[in-house]
mmCIF file of C-alpha atoms in Angstrom:
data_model
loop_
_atom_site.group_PDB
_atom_site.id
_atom_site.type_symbol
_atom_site.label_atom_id
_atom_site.label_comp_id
_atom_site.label_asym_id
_atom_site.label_seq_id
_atom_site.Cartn_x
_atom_site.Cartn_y
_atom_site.Cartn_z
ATOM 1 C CA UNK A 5 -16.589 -6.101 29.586
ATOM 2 C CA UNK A 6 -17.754 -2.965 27.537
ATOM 3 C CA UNK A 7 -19.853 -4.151 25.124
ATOM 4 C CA UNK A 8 -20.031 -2.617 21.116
ATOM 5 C CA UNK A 9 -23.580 -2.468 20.143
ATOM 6 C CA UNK A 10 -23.702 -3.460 16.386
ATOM 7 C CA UNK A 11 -24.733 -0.236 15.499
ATOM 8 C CA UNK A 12 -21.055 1.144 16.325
ATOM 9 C CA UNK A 13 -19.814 -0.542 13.234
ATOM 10 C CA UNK A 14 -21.531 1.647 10.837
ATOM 11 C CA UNK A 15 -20.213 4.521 9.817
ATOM 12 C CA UNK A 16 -21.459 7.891 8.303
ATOM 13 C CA UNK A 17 -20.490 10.653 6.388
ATOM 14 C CA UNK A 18 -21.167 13.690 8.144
ATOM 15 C CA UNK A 19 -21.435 17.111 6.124
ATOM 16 C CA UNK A 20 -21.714 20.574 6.303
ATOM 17 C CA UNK A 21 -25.232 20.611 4.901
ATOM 18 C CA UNK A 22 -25.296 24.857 4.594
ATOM 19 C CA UNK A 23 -21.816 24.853 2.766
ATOM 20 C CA UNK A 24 -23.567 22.307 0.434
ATOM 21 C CA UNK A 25 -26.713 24.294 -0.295
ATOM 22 C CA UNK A 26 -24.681 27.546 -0.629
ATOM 23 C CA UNK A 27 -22.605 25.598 -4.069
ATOM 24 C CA UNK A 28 -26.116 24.289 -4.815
ATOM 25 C CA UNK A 29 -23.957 20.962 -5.113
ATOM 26 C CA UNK A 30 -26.349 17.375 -4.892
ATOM 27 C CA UNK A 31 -26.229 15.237 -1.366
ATOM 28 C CA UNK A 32 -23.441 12.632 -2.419
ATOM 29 C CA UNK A 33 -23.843 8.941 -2.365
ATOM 30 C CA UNK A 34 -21.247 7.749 -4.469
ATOM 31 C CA UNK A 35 -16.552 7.964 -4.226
ATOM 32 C CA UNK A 36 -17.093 10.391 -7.237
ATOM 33 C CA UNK A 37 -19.750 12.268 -5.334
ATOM 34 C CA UNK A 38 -17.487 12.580 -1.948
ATOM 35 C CA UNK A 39 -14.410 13.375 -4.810
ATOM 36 C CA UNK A 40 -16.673 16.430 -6.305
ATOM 37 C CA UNK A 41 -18.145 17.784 -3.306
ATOM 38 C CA UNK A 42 -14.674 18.001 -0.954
ATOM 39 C CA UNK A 43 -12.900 19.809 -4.332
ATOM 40 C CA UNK A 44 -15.764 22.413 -4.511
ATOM 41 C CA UNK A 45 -15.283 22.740 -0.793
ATOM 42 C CA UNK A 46 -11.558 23.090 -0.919
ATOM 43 C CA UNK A 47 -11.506 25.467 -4.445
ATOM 44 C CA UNK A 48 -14.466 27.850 -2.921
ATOM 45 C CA UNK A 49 -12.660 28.216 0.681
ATOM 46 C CA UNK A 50 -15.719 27.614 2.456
ATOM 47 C CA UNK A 51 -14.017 27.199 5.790
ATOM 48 C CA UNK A 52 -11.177 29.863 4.379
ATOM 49 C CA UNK A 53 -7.880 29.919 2.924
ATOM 50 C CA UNK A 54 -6.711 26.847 5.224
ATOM 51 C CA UNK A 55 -10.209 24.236 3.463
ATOM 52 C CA UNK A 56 -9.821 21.155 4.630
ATOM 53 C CA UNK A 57 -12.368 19.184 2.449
ATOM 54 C CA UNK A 58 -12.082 15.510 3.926
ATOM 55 C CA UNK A 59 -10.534 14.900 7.686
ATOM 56 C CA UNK A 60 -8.314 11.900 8.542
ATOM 57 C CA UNK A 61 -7.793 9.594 11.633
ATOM 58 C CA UNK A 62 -4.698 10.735 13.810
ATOM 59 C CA UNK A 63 -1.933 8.221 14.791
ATOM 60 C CA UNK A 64 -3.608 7.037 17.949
ATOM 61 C CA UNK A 65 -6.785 6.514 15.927
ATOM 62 C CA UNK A 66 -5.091 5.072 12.858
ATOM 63 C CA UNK A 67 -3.919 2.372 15.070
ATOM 64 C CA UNK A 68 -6.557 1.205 17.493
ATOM 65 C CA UNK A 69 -8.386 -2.079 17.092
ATOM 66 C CA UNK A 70 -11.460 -0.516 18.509
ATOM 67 C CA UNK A 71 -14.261 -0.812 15.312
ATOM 68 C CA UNK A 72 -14.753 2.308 13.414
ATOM 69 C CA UNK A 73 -12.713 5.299 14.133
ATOM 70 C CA UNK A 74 -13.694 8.965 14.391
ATOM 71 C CA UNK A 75 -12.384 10.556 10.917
ATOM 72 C CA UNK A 76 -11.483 6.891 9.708
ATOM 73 C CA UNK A 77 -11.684 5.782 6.049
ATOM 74 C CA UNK A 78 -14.128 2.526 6.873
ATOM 75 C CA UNK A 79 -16.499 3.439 4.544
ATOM 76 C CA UNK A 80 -14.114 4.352 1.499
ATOM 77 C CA UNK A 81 -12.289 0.880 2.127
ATOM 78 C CA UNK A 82 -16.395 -0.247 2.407
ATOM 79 C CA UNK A 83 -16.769 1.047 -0.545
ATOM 80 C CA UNK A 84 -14.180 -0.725 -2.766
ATOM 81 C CA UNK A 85 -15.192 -4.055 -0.947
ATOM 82 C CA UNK A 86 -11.945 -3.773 1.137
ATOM 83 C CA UNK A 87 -12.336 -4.680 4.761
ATOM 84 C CA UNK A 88 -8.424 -3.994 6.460
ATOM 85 C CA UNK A 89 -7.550 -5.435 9.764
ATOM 86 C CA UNK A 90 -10.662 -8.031 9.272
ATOM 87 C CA UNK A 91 -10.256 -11.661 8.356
ATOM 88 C CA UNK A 92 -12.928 -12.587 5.500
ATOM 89 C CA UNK A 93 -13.543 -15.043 2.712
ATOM 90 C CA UNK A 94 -12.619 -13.882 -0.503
ATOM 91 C CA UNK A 95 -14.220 -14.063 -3.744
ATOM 92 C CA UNK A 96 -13.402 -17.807 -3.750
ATOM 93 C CA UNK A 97 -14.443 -18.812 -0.673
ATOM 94 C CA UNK A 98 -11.073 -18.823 1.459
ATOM 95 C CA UNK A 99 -10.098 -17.075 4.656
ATOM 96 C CA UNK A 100 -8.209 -14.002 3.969
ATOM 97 C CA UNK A 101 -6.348 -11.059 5.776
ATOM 98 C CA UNK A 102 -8.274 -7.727 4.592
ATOM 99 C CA UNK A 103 -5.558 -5.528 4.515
ATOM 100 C CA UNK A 104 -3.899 -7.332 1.603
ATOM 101 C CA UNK A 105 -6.752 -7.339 -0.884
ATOM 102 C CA UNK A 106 -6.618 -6.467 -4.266
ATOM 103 C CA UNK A 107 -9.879 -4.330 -3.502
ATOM 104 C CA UNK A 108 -7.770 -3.022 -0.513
ATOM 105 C CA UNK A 109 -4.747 -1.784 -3.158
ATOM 106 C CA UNK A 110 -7.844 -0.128 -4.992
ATOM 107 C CA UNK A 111 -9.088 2.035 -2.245
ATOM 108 C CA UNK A 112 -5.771 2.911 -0.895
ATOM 109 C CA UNK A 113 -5.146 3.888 -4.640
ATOM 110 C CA UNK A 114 -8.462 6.468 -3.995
ATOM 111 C CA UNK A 115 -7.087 7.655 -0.751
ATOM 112 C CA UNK A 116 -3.674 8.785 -1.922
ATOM 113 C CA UNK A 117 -4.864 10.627 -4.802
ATOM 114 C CA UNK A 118 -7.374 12.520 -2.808
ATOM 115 C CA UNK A 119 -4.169 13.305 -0.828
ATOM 116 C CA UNK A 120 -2.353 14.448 -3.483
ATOM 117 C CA UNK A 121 -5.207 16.403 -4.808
ATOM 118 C CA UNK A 122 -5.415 18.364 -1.049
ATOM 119 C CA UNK A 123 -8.882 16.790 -0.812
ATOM 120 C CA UNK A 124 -7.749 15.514 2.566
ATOM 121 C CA UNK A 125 -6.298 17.000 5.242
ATOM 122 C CA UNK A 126 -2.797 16.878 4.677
ATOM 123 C CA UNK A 127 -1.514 16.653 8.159
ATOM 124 C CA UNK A 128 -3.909 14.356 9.575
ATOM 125 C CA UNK A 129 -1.521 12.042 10.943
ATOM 126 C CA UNK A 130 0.432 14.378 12.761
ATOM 127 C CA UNK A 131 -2.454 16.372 14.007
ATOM 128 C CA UNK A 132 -3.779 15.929 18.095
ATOM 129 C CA UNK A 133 -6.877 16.190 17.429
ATOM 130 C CA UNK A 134 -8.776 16.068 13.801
ATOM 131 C CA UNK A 135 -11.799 17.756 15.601
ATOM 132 C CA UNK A 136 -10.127 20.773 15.610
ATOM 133 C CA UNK A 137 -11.445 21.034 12.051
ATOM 134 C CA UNK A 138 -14.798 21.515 12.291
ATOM 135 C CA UNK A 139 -14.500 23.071 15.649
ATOM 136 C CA UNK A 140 -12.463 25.854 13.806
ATOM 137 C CA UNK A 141 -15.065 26.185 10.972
ATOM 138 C CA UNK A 142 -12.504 24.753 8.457
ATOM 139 C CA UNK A 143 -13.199 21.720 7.217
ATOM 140 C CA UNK A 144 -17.400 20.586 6.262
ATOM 141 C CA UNK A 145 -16.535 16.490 5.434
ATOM 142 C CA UNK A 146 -15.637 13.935 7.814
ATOM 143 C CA UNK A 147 -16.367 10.107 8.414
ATOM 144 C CA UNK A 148 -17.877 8.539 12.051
ATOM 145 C CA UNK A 149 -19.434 6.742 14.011
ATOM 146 C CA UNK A 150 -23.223 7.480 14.535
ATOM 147 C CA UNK A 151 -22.501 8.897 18.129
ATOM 148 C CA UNK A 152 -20.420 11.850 16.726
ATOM 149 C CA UNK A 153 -23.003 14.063 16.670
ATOM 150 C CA UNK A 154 -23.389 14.047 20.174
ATOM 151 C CA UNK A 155 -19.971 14.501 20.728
ATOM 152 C CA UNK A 156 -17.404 17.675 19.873
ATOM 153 C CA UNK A 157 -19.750 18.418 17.022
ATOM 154 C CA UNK A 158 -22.016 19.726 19.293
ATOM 155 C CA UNK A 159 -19.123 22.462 20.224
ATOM 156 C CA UNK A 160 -19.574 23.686 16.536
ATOM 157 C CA UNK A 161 -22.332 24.934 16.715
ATOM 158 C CA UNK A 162 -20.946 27.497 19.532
ATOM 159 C CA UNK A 163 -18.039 28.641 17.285
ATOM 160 C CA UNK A 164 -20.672 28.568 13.925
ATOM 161 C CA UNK A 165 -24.028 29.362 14.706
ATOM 162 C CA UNK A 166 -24.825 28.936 11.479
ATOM 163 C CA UNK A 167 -23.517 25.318 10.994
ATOM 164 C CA UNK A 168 -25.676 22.921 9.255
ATOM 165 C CA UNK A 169 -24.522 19.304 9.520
ATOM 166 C CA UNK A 170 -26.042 16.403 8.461
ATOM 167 C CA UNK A 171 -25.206 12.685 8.469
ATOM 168 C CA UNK A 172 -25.309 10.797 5.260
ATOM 169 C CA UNK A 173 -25.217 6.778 4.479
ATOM 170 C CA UNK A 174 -22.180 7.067 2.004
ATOM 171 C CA UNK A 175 -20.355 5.763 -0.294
ATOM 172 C CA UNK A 176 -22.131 3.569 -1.926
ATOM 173 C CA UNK A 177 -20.557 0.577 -3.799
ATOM 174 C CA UNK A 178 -20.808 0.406 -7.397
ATOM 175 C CA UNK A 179 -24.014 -1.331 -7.420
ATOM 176 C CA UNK A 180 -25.375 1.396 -5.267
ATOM 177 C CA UNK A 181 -24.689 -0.994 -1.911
ATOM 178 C CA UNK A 182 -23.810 0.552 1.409
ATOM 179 C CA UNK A 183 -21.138 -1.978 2.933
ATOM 180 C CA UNK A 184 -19.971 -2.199 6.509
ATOM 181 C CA UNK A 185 -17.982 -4.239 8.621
ATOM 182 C CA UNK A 186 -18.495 -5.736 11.984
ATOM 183 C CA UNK A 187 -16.659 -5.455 14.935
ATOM 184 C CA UNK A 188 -15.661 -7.218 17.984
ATOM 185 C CA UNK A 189 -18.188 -7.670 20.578
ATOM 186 C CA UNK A 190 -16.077 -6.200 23.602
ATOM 187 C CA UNK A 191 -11.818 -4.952 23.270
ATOM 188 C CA UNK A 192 -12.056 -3.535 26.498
ATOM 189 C CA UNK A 193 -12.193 -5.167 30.528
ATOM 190 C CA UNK A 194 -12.043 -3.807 33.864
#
């Protein structure tokens, strides 16, 4: 089996920390925060004409069953208490599918007006490879697991030498909670 350490399960927001400090704009912790700080990305083309404030899973990512996926939307759905593809107990106590939630409504709700906003990248279902992004220099917000920064984000730095990124424990919930959810202990067997 390959086993998932527990740790894969959490995910962060990473951020380009300079682009940040350049708009003098506050780390965010918060939806609203993530909101504000992708628009002032976006309207100040930091990464250009073609900003790309917030990145989004591909089809083959958008699919898989494998835990957290690179550019996923875990943490918004985290965020609004919604927990898709999972079975868990509901406020009542009984078992529940997590991608029919009214909490799951809510964040979807979040995710399609950032879309319609351009907040997010609007061909991030169609595109091969969402890395591309912030290889390119074009887009400074994207959601991971805590291994992406030893992964293509390390190739940044040799297109943008002067690159700051920085991972961040966001969103929070409303009550200022940082919400996860688990995954299995091994998808995959040789």
């Amino acid at each position: 089996p390959s086993i998932q350490i527990k740790g894969d399960a959490y995910t962060v927001l990473c951020i380009r920390k300079d682009w940040l400090d350049k708009l003098k704009l506050p780390e965010p912790k918060t939806i609203a925060d993530i909101e504000a700080t992708a628009k002032a990305f976006v309207d100040n083309k930091m990464g250009g004409d073609k900003t790309v404030g917030l990145t989004g899973p591909n089809k083959s990512e958008l699919s898989s069953d494998k835990g957290n996926r690179a550019h996923g939307f875990d943490a918004i759905f985290s965020s609004f208490h919604s927990f898709p593809r999972n079975w868990i107990k509901d406020k009542d106590g009984n078992v529940t599918y997590g991608s029919i939630t009214p909490e799951t409504k809510e964040a979807l709700g979040q995710l399609r007006d950032w879309y319609a906003k351009g907040l997010i990248d609007k061909e991030f279902f169609l595109r091969e490879n969402p890395n591309e992004l912030f290889l390119s220099g074009q887009n400074g917000l994207f959601f991971g697991p805590w291994w992406m920064g030893w992964g293509d984000l390390t190739q940044s730095f040799e297109k943008n030498p002067d690159a700051q990124w920085k991972a961040y424990a966001a969103p929070t919930d409303k009550d200022g909670k940082l919400l996860t959810h688990l995954q299995p202990v091994s998808l995959d067997y040789l």
